[in-house]
Amino acid sequence: MFRYRIIVFLTGFISFSASAQQVLTEDEAVSKALANNKNIQAASLQVKQQQQLLKSAINLPNPEFFWESPTGNFYTGSITQSFEFPTVYSNQYRLQKQQIGVAQKEKQLTEAELKYRVKVLYLEIQYADSLASQLYKQDTLYEKIKLSAIRQFRAGQIDYLQQTFAETQYGEIHNQYQQSLVRASSLKAQLQWFTGIKDPISVEPLAISLSQVQLSLAPDSTALFANPALQILQQQENVAKQNIALQKSKALPGLAFGYFNQGERDTKWLNRFRVGVTIPLWFGQYKSNINAAKTEQQVIQSKQQGLQQDLSAQTINTSSEMRTNWQSVQYYQQTGLRKAQEVITTSQRFFVSGEIDYISLLRNSNDAYTVYQKYLEAVRNYNLSVINHKYLMGQL
């Protein structure tokens, strides 16, 4: 009779049960993490800071005011306002606009890194929950087998080896199950910390979405230019280009306008104004600044090319991982899981008929359960390779 009860338990192998808790989706986890993260808030403040500096781009020097006596007969006031060449201010304004762009790209990189961490963490929780669900089935079943083996040994129906083997197998599975619960709890605590959620967290079951499959089969290599780190360097190159234009405009003559009565009190008003220019005689210093700005552009271009090489190599690697992991998933879906179920069914039949003992039953069950565990691992690895690929391609 007990053999029949064990088989009933084996038949209901594994299912991803829905929790009574409210399920937190991956998108909700990412959204809450973005809103709760202090680094994102700091990045937003940096963008705001650069925007505030935009008004200071047109930074005129303070006017010079003097109270003096040019003729020795009376005191009169004078005021002089100097200016850079007008293109200096327009280039400074454009340069600051590009600096705002850098701050915005840096914020996007911070967001992408946080999204990546949350998505990977969410995936690990899905895998941990699925593994714990499977191990719970094994733990419950193996405990029943152990207790039955102990009773049958005491009744003299089986030998000591079968009892010991059943106890050992239960101990191993029970230990794995307890460890899986601790890991799942730890991962969920991390996600709570990222999202700021105080209540217990439940995630969606581990699965493969259709969009992920389509991505793995036809990756878009042109999307590499959307990588946030590469976009920062592209924006820094725009800053360098604008800085070259600024340094060139600073080598142009400056202007000065003023009011100063150097004559008697009754001097005509039109004769009291003065206009001047500043002549850039020391052109060497301006040339050095221009050359330094050009070198900075070359440095950024080299960094950009180097990063493109690294990203291209990593993209090739992640694409290969996706294909390999997807092949594993397909194998288990098309063959592996079916064969594992056949092992379970055959073992059930042989055990009920008395053709195999507890040792053979447990060994065959272990092999079948291992296939299911490898399938869960294959799904996890595939989804992780998709996340890595999307991160490199700037698609998170």
mmCIF file of C-alpha atoms in Angstrom:
data_model
loop_
_atom_site.group_PDB
_atom_site.id
_atom_site.type_symbol
_atom_site.label_atom_id
_atom_site.label_comp_id
_atom_site.label_asym_id
_atom_site.label_seq_id
_atom_site.Cartn_x
_atom_site.Cartn_y
_atom_site.Cartn_z
ATOM 1 C CA MET A 1 0.000 0.000 0.000
ATOM 2 C CA PHE A 2 2.817 2.369 0.856
ATOM 3 C CA ARG A 3 4.442 1.756 -2.497
ATOM 4 C CA TYR A 4 1.272 3.041 -4.126
ATOM 5 C CA ARG A 5 1.224 6.181 -1.957
ATOM 6 C CA ILE A 6 4.819 6.972 -2.950
ATOM 7 C CA ILE A 7 3.919 6.674 -6.614
ATOM 8 C CA VAL A 8 1.043 9.091 -6.182
ATOM 9 C CA PHE A 9 3.513 11.568 -4.737
ATOM 10 C CA LEU A 10 5.985 11.050 -7.555
ATOM 11 C CA THR A 11 3.303 11.706 -10.149
ATOM 12 C CA GLY A 12 2.738 15.243 -8.951
ATOM 13 C CA PHE A 13 6.378 16.111 -9.580
ATOM 14 C CA ILE A 14 6.926 19.822 -9.859
ATOM 15 C CA SER A 15 4.863 22.936 -10.254
ATOM 16 C CA PHE A 16 5.515 26.572 -9.662
ATOM 17 C CA SER A 17 2.857 27.411 -7.112
ATOM 18 C CA ALA A 18 1.553 30.942 -6.920
ATOM 19 C CA SER A 19 2.123 32.693 -3.629
ATOM 20 C CA ALA A 20 -0.639 34.277 -1.646
ATOM 21 C CA GLN A 21 1.467 37.415 -1.550
ATOM 22 C CA GLN A 22 1.052 40.143 -4.096
ATOM 23 C CA VAL A 23 3.372 39.370 -7.011
ATOM 24 C CA LEU A 24 6.011 41.998 -7.839
ATOM 25 C CA THR A 25 6.749 42.070 -11.561
ATOM 26 C CA GLU A 26 10.196 42.714 -12.966
ATOM 27 C CA ASP A 27 9.134 46.080 -14.414
ATOM 28 C CA GLU A 28 7.665 47.119 -11.066
ATOM 29 C CA ALA A 29 10.869 46.120 -9.286
ATOM 30 C CA VAL A 30 12.976 48.171 -11.706
ATOM 31 C CA SER A 31 10.652 51.175 -11.445
ATOM 32 C CA LYS A 32 10.674 51.145 -7.651
ATOM 33 C CA ALA A 33 14.445 50.693 -7.553
ATOM 34 C CA LEU A 34 14.981 53.680 -9.842
ATOM 35 C CA ALA A 35 12.748 55.830 -7.646
ATOM 36 C CA ASN A 36 14.425 54.653 -4.435
ATOM 37 C CA ASN A 37 18.090 54.763 -5.474
ATOM 38 C CA LYS A 38 20.203 57.629 -4.121
ATOM 39 C CA ASN A 39 22.739 57.401 -6.943
ATOM 40 C CA ILE A 40 19.966 58.142 -9.433
ATOM 41 C CA GLN A 41 18.923 61.120 -7.354
ATOM 42 C CA ALA A 42 22.524 62.351 -7.263
ATOM 43 C CA ALA A 43 22.780 61.974 -11.049
ATOM 44 C CA SER A 44 19.581 64.018 -11.458
ATOM 45 C CA LEU A 45 21.068 66.744 -9.271
ATOM 46 C CA GLN A 46 24.201 66.761 -11.415
ATOM 47 C CA VAL A 47 22.063 67.340 -14.497
ATOM 48 C CA LYS A 48 20.297 70.152 -12.679
ATOM 49 C CA GLN A 49 23.646 71.635 -11.654
ATOM 50 C CA GLN A 50 24.890 71.700 -15.246
ATOM 51 C CA GLN A 51 21.623 73.277 -16.363
ATOM 52 C CA GLN A 52 22.040 75.985 -13.732
ATOM 53 C CA LEU A 53 25.533 76.711 -15.060
ATOM 54 C CA LEU A 54 24.085 77.423 -18.502
ATOM 55 C CA LYS A 55 23.183 80.973 -17.502
ATOM 56 C CA SER A 56 26.781 81.616 -16.428
ATOM 57 C CA ALA A 57 28.103 80.698 -19.877
ATOM 58 C CA ILE A 58 27.872 84.354 -20.904
ATOM 59 C CA ASN A 59 30.163 85.553 -18.129
ATOM 60 C CA LEU A 60 31.058 89.176 -18.714
ATOM 61 C CA PRO A 61 33.874 90.602 -16.578
ATOM 62 C CA ASN A 62 32.859 93.162 -13.981
ATOM 63 C CA PRO A 63 32.891 96.766 -15.205
ATOM 64 C CA GLU A 64 35.723 99.002 -13.965
ATOM 65 C CA PHE A 65 34.650 102.206 -12.220
ATOM 66 C CA PHE A 66 37.064 105.001 -11.265
ATOM 67 C CA TRP A 67 36.693 108.373 -9.562
ATOM 68 C CA GLU A 68 39.575 110.559 -10.707
ATOM 69 C CA SER A 69 40.701 113.992 -11.757
ATOM 70 C CA PRO A 70 42.084 113.867 -15.301
ATOM 71 C CA THR A 71 42.698 117.663 -15.617
ATOM 72 C CA GLY A 72 43.529 118.418 -11.995
ATOM 73 C CA ASN A 73 40.615 120.838 -11.782
ATOM 74 C CA PHE A 74 37.743 118.550 -10.749
ATOM 75 C CA TYR A 75 36.854 114.927 -10.099
ATOM 76 C CA THR A 76 34.769 112.930 -12.490
ATOM 77 C CA GLY A 77 33.663 109.294 -12.731
ATOM 78 C CA SER A 78 34.595 106.804 -15.441
ATOM 79 C CA ILE A 79 33.367 103.334 -16.276
ATOM 80 C CA THR A 80 34.778 100.718 -18.669
ATOM 81 C CA GLN A 81 33.269 97.418 -19.730
ATOM 82 C CA SER A 82 35.432 94.895 -21.575
ATOM 83 C CA PHE A 83 34.158 91.977 -23.676
ATOM 84 C CA GLU A 84 35.565 88.910 -25.280
ATOM 85 C CA PHE A 85 34.906 88.492 -28.967
ATOM 86 C CA PRO A 86 31.154 87.680 -29.270
ATOM 87 C CA THR A 87 31.788 84.169 -30.589
ATOM 88 C CA VAL A 88 33.482 83.332 -27.277
ATOM 89 C CA TYR A 89 30.179 83.655 -25.440
ATOM 90 C CA SER A 90 28.199 81.752 -28.042
ATOM 91 C CA ASN A 91 30.781 78.934 -27.961
ATOM 92 C CA GLN A 92 30.774 78.901 -24.161
ATOM 93 C CA TYR A 93 27.003 78.562 -24.245
ATOM 94 C CA ARG A 94 27.173 75.690 -26.736
ATOM 95 C CA LEU A 95 29.926 74.048 -24.672
ATOM 96 C CA GLN A 96 27.788 74.153 -21.548
ATOM 97 C CA LYS A 97 24.885 72.656 -23.490
ATOM 98 C CA GLN A 98 27.162 69.750 -24.375
ATOM 99 C CA GLN A 99 28.200 69.441 -20.709
ATOM 100 C CA ILE A 100 24.518 69.076 -19.828
ATOM 101 C CA GLY A 101 24.399 66.270 -22.368
ATOM 102 C CA VAL A 102 27.306 64.515 -20.618
ATOM 103 C CA ALA A 103 25.518 64.714 -17.269
ATOM 104 C CA GLN A 104 22.379 63.301 -18.858
ATOM 105 C CA LYS A 105 24.307 60.417 -20.427
ATOM 106 C CA GLU A 106 25.986 59.688 -17.095
ATOM 107 C CA LYS A 107 22.574 59.535 -15.489
ATOM 108 C CA GLN A 108 21.433 57.090 -18.172
ATOM 109 C CA LEU A 109 24.486 54.928 -17.447
ATOM 110 C CA THR A 110 23.697 54.950 -13.722
ATOM 111 C CA GLU A 111 20.108 53.944 -14.518
ATOM 112 C CA ALA A 112 21.253 51.175 -16.872
ATOM 113 C CA GLU A 113 23.628 49.747 -14.268
ATOM 114 C CA LEU A 114 20.881 49.749 -11.639
ATOM 115 C CA LYS A 115 18.404 48.147 -14.048
ATOM 116 C CA TYR A 116 20.956 45.445 -14.800
ATOM 117 C CA ARG A 117 21.546 44.679 -11.126
ATOM 118 C CA VAL A 118 17.829 44.570 -10.331
ATOM 119 C CA LYS A 119 16.995 42.388 -13.333
ATOM 120 C CA VAL A 120 19.765 39.918 -12.489
ATOM 121 C CA LEU A 121 18.670 39.883 -8.849
ATOM 122 C CA TYR A 122 15.044 39.348 -9.869
ATOM 123 C CA LEU A 123 16.095 36.451 -12.093
ATOM 124 C CA GLU A 124 18.113 34.879 -9.285
ATOM 125 C CA ILE A 125 15.059 35.064 -7.022
ATOM 126 C CA GLN A 126 12.934 33.389 -9.685
ATOM 127 C CA TYR A 127 15.490 30.613 -10.004
ATOM 128 C CA ALA A 128 15.870 30.253 -6.223
ATOM 129 C CA ASP A 129 12.098 30.022 -5.746
ATOM 130 C CA SER A 130 11.751 27.458 -8.531
ATOM 131 C CA LEU A 131 14.598 25.381 -7.153
ATOM 132 C CA ALA A 132 13.153 25.560 -3.636
ATOM 133 C CA SER A 133 9.774 24.437 -4.987
ATOM 134 C CA GLN A 134 11.336 21.387 -6.611
ATOM 135 C CA LEU A 135 13.462 20.555 -3.583
ATOM 136 C CA TYR A 136 10.385 20.805 -1.384
ATOM 137 C CA LYS A 137 8.734 18.082 -3.469
ATOM 138 C CA GLN A 138 11.838 15.929 -3.180
ATOM 139 C CA ASP A 139 12.253 16.632 0.511
ATOM 140 C CA THR A 140 8.656 15.666 1.306
ATOM 141 C CA LEU A 141 8.803 12.524 -0.831
ATOM 142 C CA TYR A 142 12.203 11.400 0.436
ATOM 143 C CA GLU A 143 11.086 11.865 4.023
ATOM 144 C CA LYS A 144 8.172 9.488 3.415
ATOM 145 C CA ILE A 145 10.513 7.003 1.767
ATOM 146 C CA LYS A 146 12.937 7.239 4.686
ATOM 147 C CA LEU A 147 10.206 6.631 7.272
ATOM 148 C CA SER A 148 8.853 3.707 5.260
ATOM 149 C CA ALA A 149 12.341 2.207 4.925
ATOM 150 C CA ILE A 150 12.850 2.471 8.678
ATOM 151 C CA ARG A 151 9.537 0.702 9.358
ATOM 152 C CA GLN A 152 10.244 -2.046 6.835
ATOM 153 C CA PHE A 153 13.762 -2.578 8.206
ATOM 154 C CA ARG A 154 12.376 -2.967 11.722
ATOM 155 C CA ALA A 155 9.850 -5.425 10.318
ATOM 156 C CA GLY A 156 12.679 -7.346 8.702
ATOM 157 C CA GLN A 157 11.412 -6.743 5.166
ATOM 158 C CA ILE A 158 14.534 -4.894 3.868
ATOM 159 C CA ASP A 159 18.200 -4.908 4.779
ATOM 160 C CA TYR A 160 20.153 -2.230 6.665
ATOM 161 C CA LEU A 161 21.788 -0.886 3.495
ATOM 162 C CA GLN A 162 18.434 0.152 2.011
ATOM 163 C CA GLN A 163 17.434 1.909 5.214
ATOM 164 C CA THR A 164 20.761 3.731 5.489
ATOM 165 C CA PHE A 165 20.679 4.741 1.831
ATOM 166 C CA ALA A 166 17.141 6.156 2.202
ATOM 167 C CA GLU A 167 18.166 8.105 5.311
ATOM 168 C CA THR A 168 21.294 9.457 3.590
ATOM 169 C CA GLN A 169 19.396 10.563 0.487
ATOM 170 C CA TYR A 170 16.784 12.306 2.583
ATOM 171 C CA GLY A 171 19.484 14.081 4.599
ATOM 172 C CA GLU A 172 21.187 15.361 1.442
ATOM 173 C CA ILE A 173 17.968 16.635 -0.107
ATOM 174 C CA HIS A 174 16.754 18.152 3.147
ATOM 175 C CA ASN A 175 20.027 20.046 3.512
ATOM 176 C CA GLN A 176 19.785 21.344 -0.062
ATOM 177 C CA TYR A 177 16.195 22.399 0.545
ATOM 178 C CA GLN A 178 17.082 24.322 3.704
ATOM 179 C CA GLN A 179 19.958 26.044 1.888
ATOM 180 C CA SER A 180 17.655 26.992 -0.989
ATOM 181 C CA LEU A 181 15.241 28.651 1.449
ATOM 182 C CA VAL A 182 18.045 30.659 3.038
ATOM 183 C CA ARG A 183 19.355 31.797 -0.351
ATOM 184 C CA ALA A 184 15.890 32.769 -1.598
ATOM 185 C CA SER A 185 15.268 34.738 1.593
ATOM 186 C CA SER A 186 18.623 36.517 1.281
ATOM 187 C CA LEU A 187 18.001 37.456 -2.359
ATOM 188 C CA LYS A 188 14.539 38.793 -1.563
ATOM 189 C CA ALA A 189 15.981 40.892 1.272
ATOM 190 C CA GLN A 190 18.407 42.437 -1.237
ATOM 191 C CA LEU A 191 15.554 43.239 -3.617
ATOM 192 C CA GLN A 192 13.613 44.799 -0.759
ATOM 193 C CA TRP A 193 16.615 46.986 -0.027
ATOM 194 C CA PHE A 194 16.849 48.098 -3.669
ATOM 195 C CA THR A 195 13.125 48.802 -4.025
ATOM 196 C CA GLY A 196 12.425 50.137 -0.541
ATOM 197 C CA ILE A 197 9.574 47.644 -0.093
ATOM 198 C CA LYS A 198 8.962 46.649 3.516
ATOM 199 C CA ASP A 199 6.411 43.879 2.985
ATOM 200 C CA PRO A 200 7.403 40.331 1.937
ATOM 201 C CA ILE A 201 8.201 40.018 -1.753
ATOM 202 C CA SER A 202 6.885 37.431 -4.205
ATOM 203 C CA VAL A 203 8.081 37.318 -7.817
ATOM 204 C CA GLU A 204 6.699 35.892 -11.028
ATOM 205 C CA PRO A 205 7.535 32.264 -11.938
ATOM 206 C CA LEU A 206 10.693 31.515 -13.887
ATOM 207 C CA ALA A 207 9.849 31.451 -17.600
ATOM 208 C CA ILE A 208 11.118 32.403 -21.058
ATOM 209 C CA SER A 209 9.291 35.213 -22.805
ATOM 210 C CA LEU A 210 8.747 35.214 -26.567
ATOM 211 C CA SER A 211 10.639 38.482 -26.995
ATOM 212 C CA GLN A 212 13.731 36.919 -25.438
ATOM 213 C CA VAL A 213 13.634 34.032 -27.881
ATOM 214 C CA GLN A 214 13.335 36.402 -30.824
ATOM 215 C CA LEU A 215 16.234 38.462 -29.541
ATOM 216 C CA SER A 216 18.487 35.438 -29.227
ATOM 217 C CA LEU A 217 17.763 34.296 -32.749
ATOM 218 C CA ALA A 218 18.238 37.665 -34.440
ATOM 219 C CA PRO A 219 20.380 40.070 -32.360
ATOM 220 C CA ASP A 220 20.624 43.633 -33.662
ATOM 221 C CA SER A 221 24.315 44.486 -33.836
ATOM 222 C CA THR A 222 23.626 48.119 -34.793
ATOM 223 C CA ALA A 223 22.140 48.681 -31.347
ATOM 224 C CA LEU A 224 25.675 48.581 -29.917
ATOM 225 C CA PHE A 225 25.816 52.346 -30.376
ATOM 226 C CA ALA A 226 23.030 52.632 -27.809
ATOM 227 C CA ASN A 227 25.367 51.346 -25.076
ATOM 228 C CA PRO A 228 25.270 54.045 -22.345
ATOM 229 C CA ALA A 229 29.026 53.943 -21.674
ATOM 230 C CA LEU A 230 29.737 54.422 -25.370
ATOM 231 C CA GLN A 231 27.213 57.237 -25.546
ATOM 232 C CA ILE A 232 29.057 59.053 -22.760
ATOM 233 C CA LEU A 233 32.275 58.977 -24.780
ATOM 234 C CA GLN A 234 30.391 60.135 -27.882
ATOM 235 C CA GLN A 235 29.002 63.058 -25.911
ATOM 236 C CA GLN A 236 32.421 63.833 -24.438
ATOM 237 C CA GLU A 237 33.749 63.996 -27.980
ATOM 238 C CA ASN A 238 31.075 66.597 -28.745
ATOM 239 C CA VAL A 239 32.322 68.530 -25.712
ATOM 240 C CA ALA A 240 35.894 68.304 -26.990
ATOM 241 C CA LYS A 241 34.878 69.564 -30.442
ATOM 242 C CA GLN A 242 33.050 72.502 -28.941
ATOM 243 C CA ASN A 243 36.006 73.272 -26.688
ATOM 244 C CA ILE A 244 38.271 73.493 -29.749
ATOM 245 C CA ALA A 245 35.922 76.071 -31.253
ATOM 246 C CA LEU A 246 35.932 77.963 -27.947
ATOM 247 C CA GLN A 247 39.717 78.039 -27.684
ATOM 248 C CA LYS A 248 39.993 79.307 -31.261
ATOM 249 C CA SER A 249 37.499 82.098 -30.594
ATOM 250 C CA LYS A 250 39.455 83.169 -27.505
ATOM 251 C CA ALA A 251 42.397 83.966 -29.797
ATOM 252 C CA LEU A 252 40.312 86.694 -31.469
ATOM 253 C CA PRO A 253 40.545 90.358 -30.369
ATOM 254 C CA GLY A 254 38.445 91.510 -27.448
ATOM 255 C CA LEU A 255 36.408 94.697 -27.190
ATOM 256 C CA ALA A 256 36.058 97.444 -24.598
ATOM 257 C CA PHE A 257 33.579 100.297 -24.249
ATOM 258 C CA GLY A 258 33.569 103.053 -21.656
ATOM 259 C CA TYR A 259 32.698 106.521 -20.485
ATOM 260 C CA PHE A 260 35.485 108.876 -19.356
ATOM 261 C CA ASN A 261 35.566 112.673 -19.477
ATOM 262 C CA GLN A 262 39.217 113.643 -19.901
ATOM 263 C CA GLY A 263 38.392 117.240 -20.744
ATOM 264 C CA GLU A 264 36.672 120.127 -18.979
ATOM 265 C CA ARG A 265 33.226 119.966 -17.463
ATOM 266 C CA ASP A 266 31.618 121.426 -20.588
ATOM 267 C CA THR A 267 33.116 118.783 -22.928
ATOM 268 C CA LYS A 268 30.516 117.416 -25.332
ATOM 269 C CA TRP A 269 28.950 114.085 -24.293
ATOM 270 C CA LEU A 270 29.887 112.398 -27.526
ATOM 271 C CA ASN A 271 33.561 113.113 -26.807
ATOM 272 C CA ARG A 272 33.423 111.436 -23.411
ATOM 273 C CA PHE A 273 33.026 107.841 -24.710
ATOM 274 C CA ARG A 274 35.844 105.545 -25.643
ATOM 275 C CA VAL A 275 36.119 102.297 -27.589
ATOM 276 C CA GLY A 276 39.059 99.882 -27.673
ATOM 277 C CA VAL A 277 40.219 96.410 -28.597
ATOM 278 C CA THR A 278 42.419 93.857 -26.876
ATOM 279 C CA ILE A 279 45.044 92.494 -29.236
ATOM 280 C CA PRO A 280 46.107 88.854 -28.716
ATOM 281 C CA LEU A 281 49.821 89.486 -29.114
ATOM 282 C CA TRP A 282 50.854 86.397 -27.142
ATOM 283 C CA PHE A 283 49.384 83.942 -29.617
ATOM 284 C CA GLY A 284 51.561 81.097 -28.346
ATOM 285 C CA GLN A 285 49.426 80.594 -25.254
ATOM 286 C CA TYR A 286 46.247 80.459 -27.331
ATOM 287 C CA LYS A 287 47.827 78.002 -29.744
ATOM 288 C CA SER A 288 48.816 75.751 -26.839
ATOM 289 C CA ASN A 289 45.240 75.725 -25.572
ATOM 290 C CA ILE A 290 43.949 74.903 -29.051
ATOM 291 C CA ASN A 291 46.425 72.053 -29.482
ATOM 292 C CA ALA A 292 45.596 70.692 -26.024
ATOM 293 C CA ALA A 293 41.891 70.743 -26.889
ATOM 294 C CA LYS A 294 42.584 68.853 -30.118
ATOM 295 C CA THR A 295 44.650 66.273 -28.222
ATOM 296 C CA GLU A 296 41.783 65.823 -25.775
ATOM 297 C CA GLN A 297 39.496 65.049 -28.696
ATOM 298 C CA GLN A 298 41.981 62.464 -29.984
ATOM 299 C CA VAL A 299 42.187 60.857 -26.527
ATOM 300 C CA ILE A 300 38.408 60.536 -26.351
ATOM 301 C CA GLN A 301 38.237 59.135 -29.882
ATOM 302 C CA SER A 302 40.834 56.487 -28.980
ATOM 303 C CA LYS A 303 38.907 55.578 -25.824
ATOM 304 C CA GLN A 304 35.731 55.353 -27.868
ATOM 305 C CA GLN A 305 37.345 53.029 -30.405
ATOM 306 C CA GLY A 306 38.804 50.908 -27.602
ATOM 307 C CA LEU A 307 35.435 50.599 -25.895
ATOM 308 C CA GLN A 308 33.810 49.665 -29.198
ATOM 309 C CA GLN A 309 36.339 46.849 -29.561
ATOM 310 C CA ASP A 310 35.636 45.602 -26.036
ATOM 311 C CA LEU A 311 31.878 45.830 -26.478
ATOM 312 C CA SER A 312 32.053 44.038 -29.826
ATOM 313 C CA ALA A 313 34.004 41.169 -28.259
ATOM 314 C CA GLN A 314 31.609 40.973 -25.314
ATOM 315 C CA THR A 315 28.619 41.070 -27.659
ATOM 316 C CA ILE A 316 30.013 38.159 -29.664
ATOM 317 C CA ASN A 317 30.489 36.257 -26.410
ATOM 318 C CA THR A 318 26.983 36.962 -25.104
ATOM 319 C CA SER A 319 25.473 36.058 -28.469
ATOM 320 C CA SER A 320 27.320 32.753 -28.342
ATOM 321 C CA GLU A 321 26.152 32.165 -24.777
ATOM 322 C CA MET A 322 22.561 32.862 -25.771
ATOM 323 C CA ARG A 323 22.697 30.372 -28.610
ATOM 324 C CA THR A 324 24.370 27.731 -26.418
ATOM 325 C CA ASN A 325 21.980 28.230 -23.525
ATOM 326 C CA TRP A 326 18.989 28.274 -25.848
ATOM 327 C CA GLN A 327 20.084 24.952 -27.312
ATOM 328 C CA SER A 328 20.188 23.537 -23.777
ATOM 329 C CA VAL A 329 16.699 24.846 -23.046
ATOM 330 C CA GLN A 330 15.375 23.337 -26.255
ATOM 331 C CA TYR A 331 17.019 19.987 -25.485
ATOM 332 C CA TYR A 332 15.362 19.763 -22.082
ATOM 333 C CA GLN A 333 12.010 20.943 -23.435
ATOM 334 C CA GLN A 334 12.024 18.561 -26.389
ATOM 335 C CA THR A 335 13.864 15.554 -24.976
ATOM 336 C CA GLY A 336 15.338 15.828 -21.500
ATOM 337 C CA LEU A 337 12.157 16.448 -19.502
ATOM 338 C CA ARG A 338 10.282 13.761 -21.388
ATOM 339 C CA LYS A 339 13.047 11.220 -20.746
ATOM 340 C CA ALA A 340 13.166 12.183 -17.077
ATOM 341 C CA GLN A 341 9.449 11.588 -16.779
ATOM 342 C CA GLU A 342 9.872 8.213 -18.486
ATOM 343 C CA VAL A 343 12.510 7.290 -15.892
ATOM 344 C CA ILE A 344 10.106 8.252 -13.123
ATOM 345 C CA THR A 345 7.207 6.330 -14.669
ATOM 346 C CA THR A 346 9.284 3.210 -15.308
ATOM 347 C CA SER A 347 10.738 3.303 -11.815
ATOM 348 C CA GLN A 348 7.232 3.637 -10.398
ATOM 349 C CA ARG A 349 6.098 0.570 -12.274
ATOM 350 C CA PHE A 350 9.108 -1.520 -11.282
ATOM 351 C CA PHE A 351 8.901 -0.414 -7.653
ATOM 352 C CA VAL A 352 5.204 -1.261 -7.362
ATOM 353 C CA SER A 353 5.809 -4.669 -8.906
ATOM 354 C CA GLY A 354 8.709 -5.284 -6.545
ATOM 355 C CA GLU A 355 11.328 -5.513 -9.313
ATOM 356 C CA ILE A 356 13.494 -2.756 -7.804
ATOM 357 C CA ASP A 357 14.229 -1.787 -4.209
ATOM 358 C CA TYR A 358 14.509 1.555 -2.416
ATOM 359 C CA ILE A 359 18.086 2.076 -3.569
ATOM 360 C CA SER A 360 17.224 1.760 -7.254
ATOM 361 C CA LEU A 361 14.085 3.854 -6.809
ATOM 362 C CA LEU A 362 16.005 6.679 -5.132
ATOM 363 C CA ARG A 363 18.867 6.561 -7.617
ATOM 364 C CA ASN A 364 16.509 6.714 -10.562
ATOM 365 C CA SER A 365 14.531 9.500 -8.883
ATOM 366 C CA ASN A 366 17.732 11.430 -8.233
ATOM 367 C CA ASP A 367 18.661 11.189 -11.912
ATOM 368 C CA ALA A 368 15.228 12.412 -12.955
ATOM 369 C CA TYR A 369 15.171 15.269 -10.451
ATOM 370 C CA THR A 370 18.661 16.282 -11.576
ATOM 371 C CA VAL A 371 17.351 16.685 -15.129
ATOM 372 C CA TYR A 372 14.640 19.008 -13.871
ATOM 373 C CA GLN A 373 17.205 20.991 -11.889
ATOM 374 C CA LYS A 374 19.425 21.283 -14.948
ATOM 375 C CA TYR A 375 16.447 22.512 -16.929
ATOM 376 C CA LEU A 376 15.810 25.251 -14.370
ATOM 377 C CA GLU A 377 19.499 26.134 -14.507
ATOM 378 C CA ALA A 378 19.416 26.224 -18.302
ATOM 379 C CA VAL A 379 16.457 28.609 -18.250
ATOM 380 C CA ARG A 380 18.238 30.796 -15.686
ATOM 381 C CA ASN A 381 21.459 30.833 -17.703
ATOM 382 C CA TYR A 382 19.619 31.661 -20.897
ATOM 383 C CA ASN A 383 17.698 34.524 -19.327
ATOM 384 C CA LEU A 384 20.912 35.813 -17.752
ATOM 385 C CA SER A 385 22.687 35.780 -21.116
ATOM 386 C CA VAL A 386 19.753 37.741 -22.554
ATOM 387 C CA ILE A 387 20.059 40.346 -19.803
ATOM 388 C CA ASN A 388 23.818 40.622 -20.407
ATOM 389 C CA HIS A 389 23.228 40.990 -24.142
ATOM 390 C CA LYS A 390 20.569 43.653 -23.681
ATOM 391 C CA TYR A 391 22.809 45.567 -21.285
ATOM 392 C CA LEU A 392 25.682 45.640 -23.774
ATOM 393 C CA MET A 393 23.316 46.691 -26.564
ATOM 394 C CA GLY A 394 21.765 49.452 -24.446
ATOM 395 C CA GLN A 395 18.319 47.844 -24.538
ATOM 396 C CA LEU A 396 17.539 47.433 -20.815
#
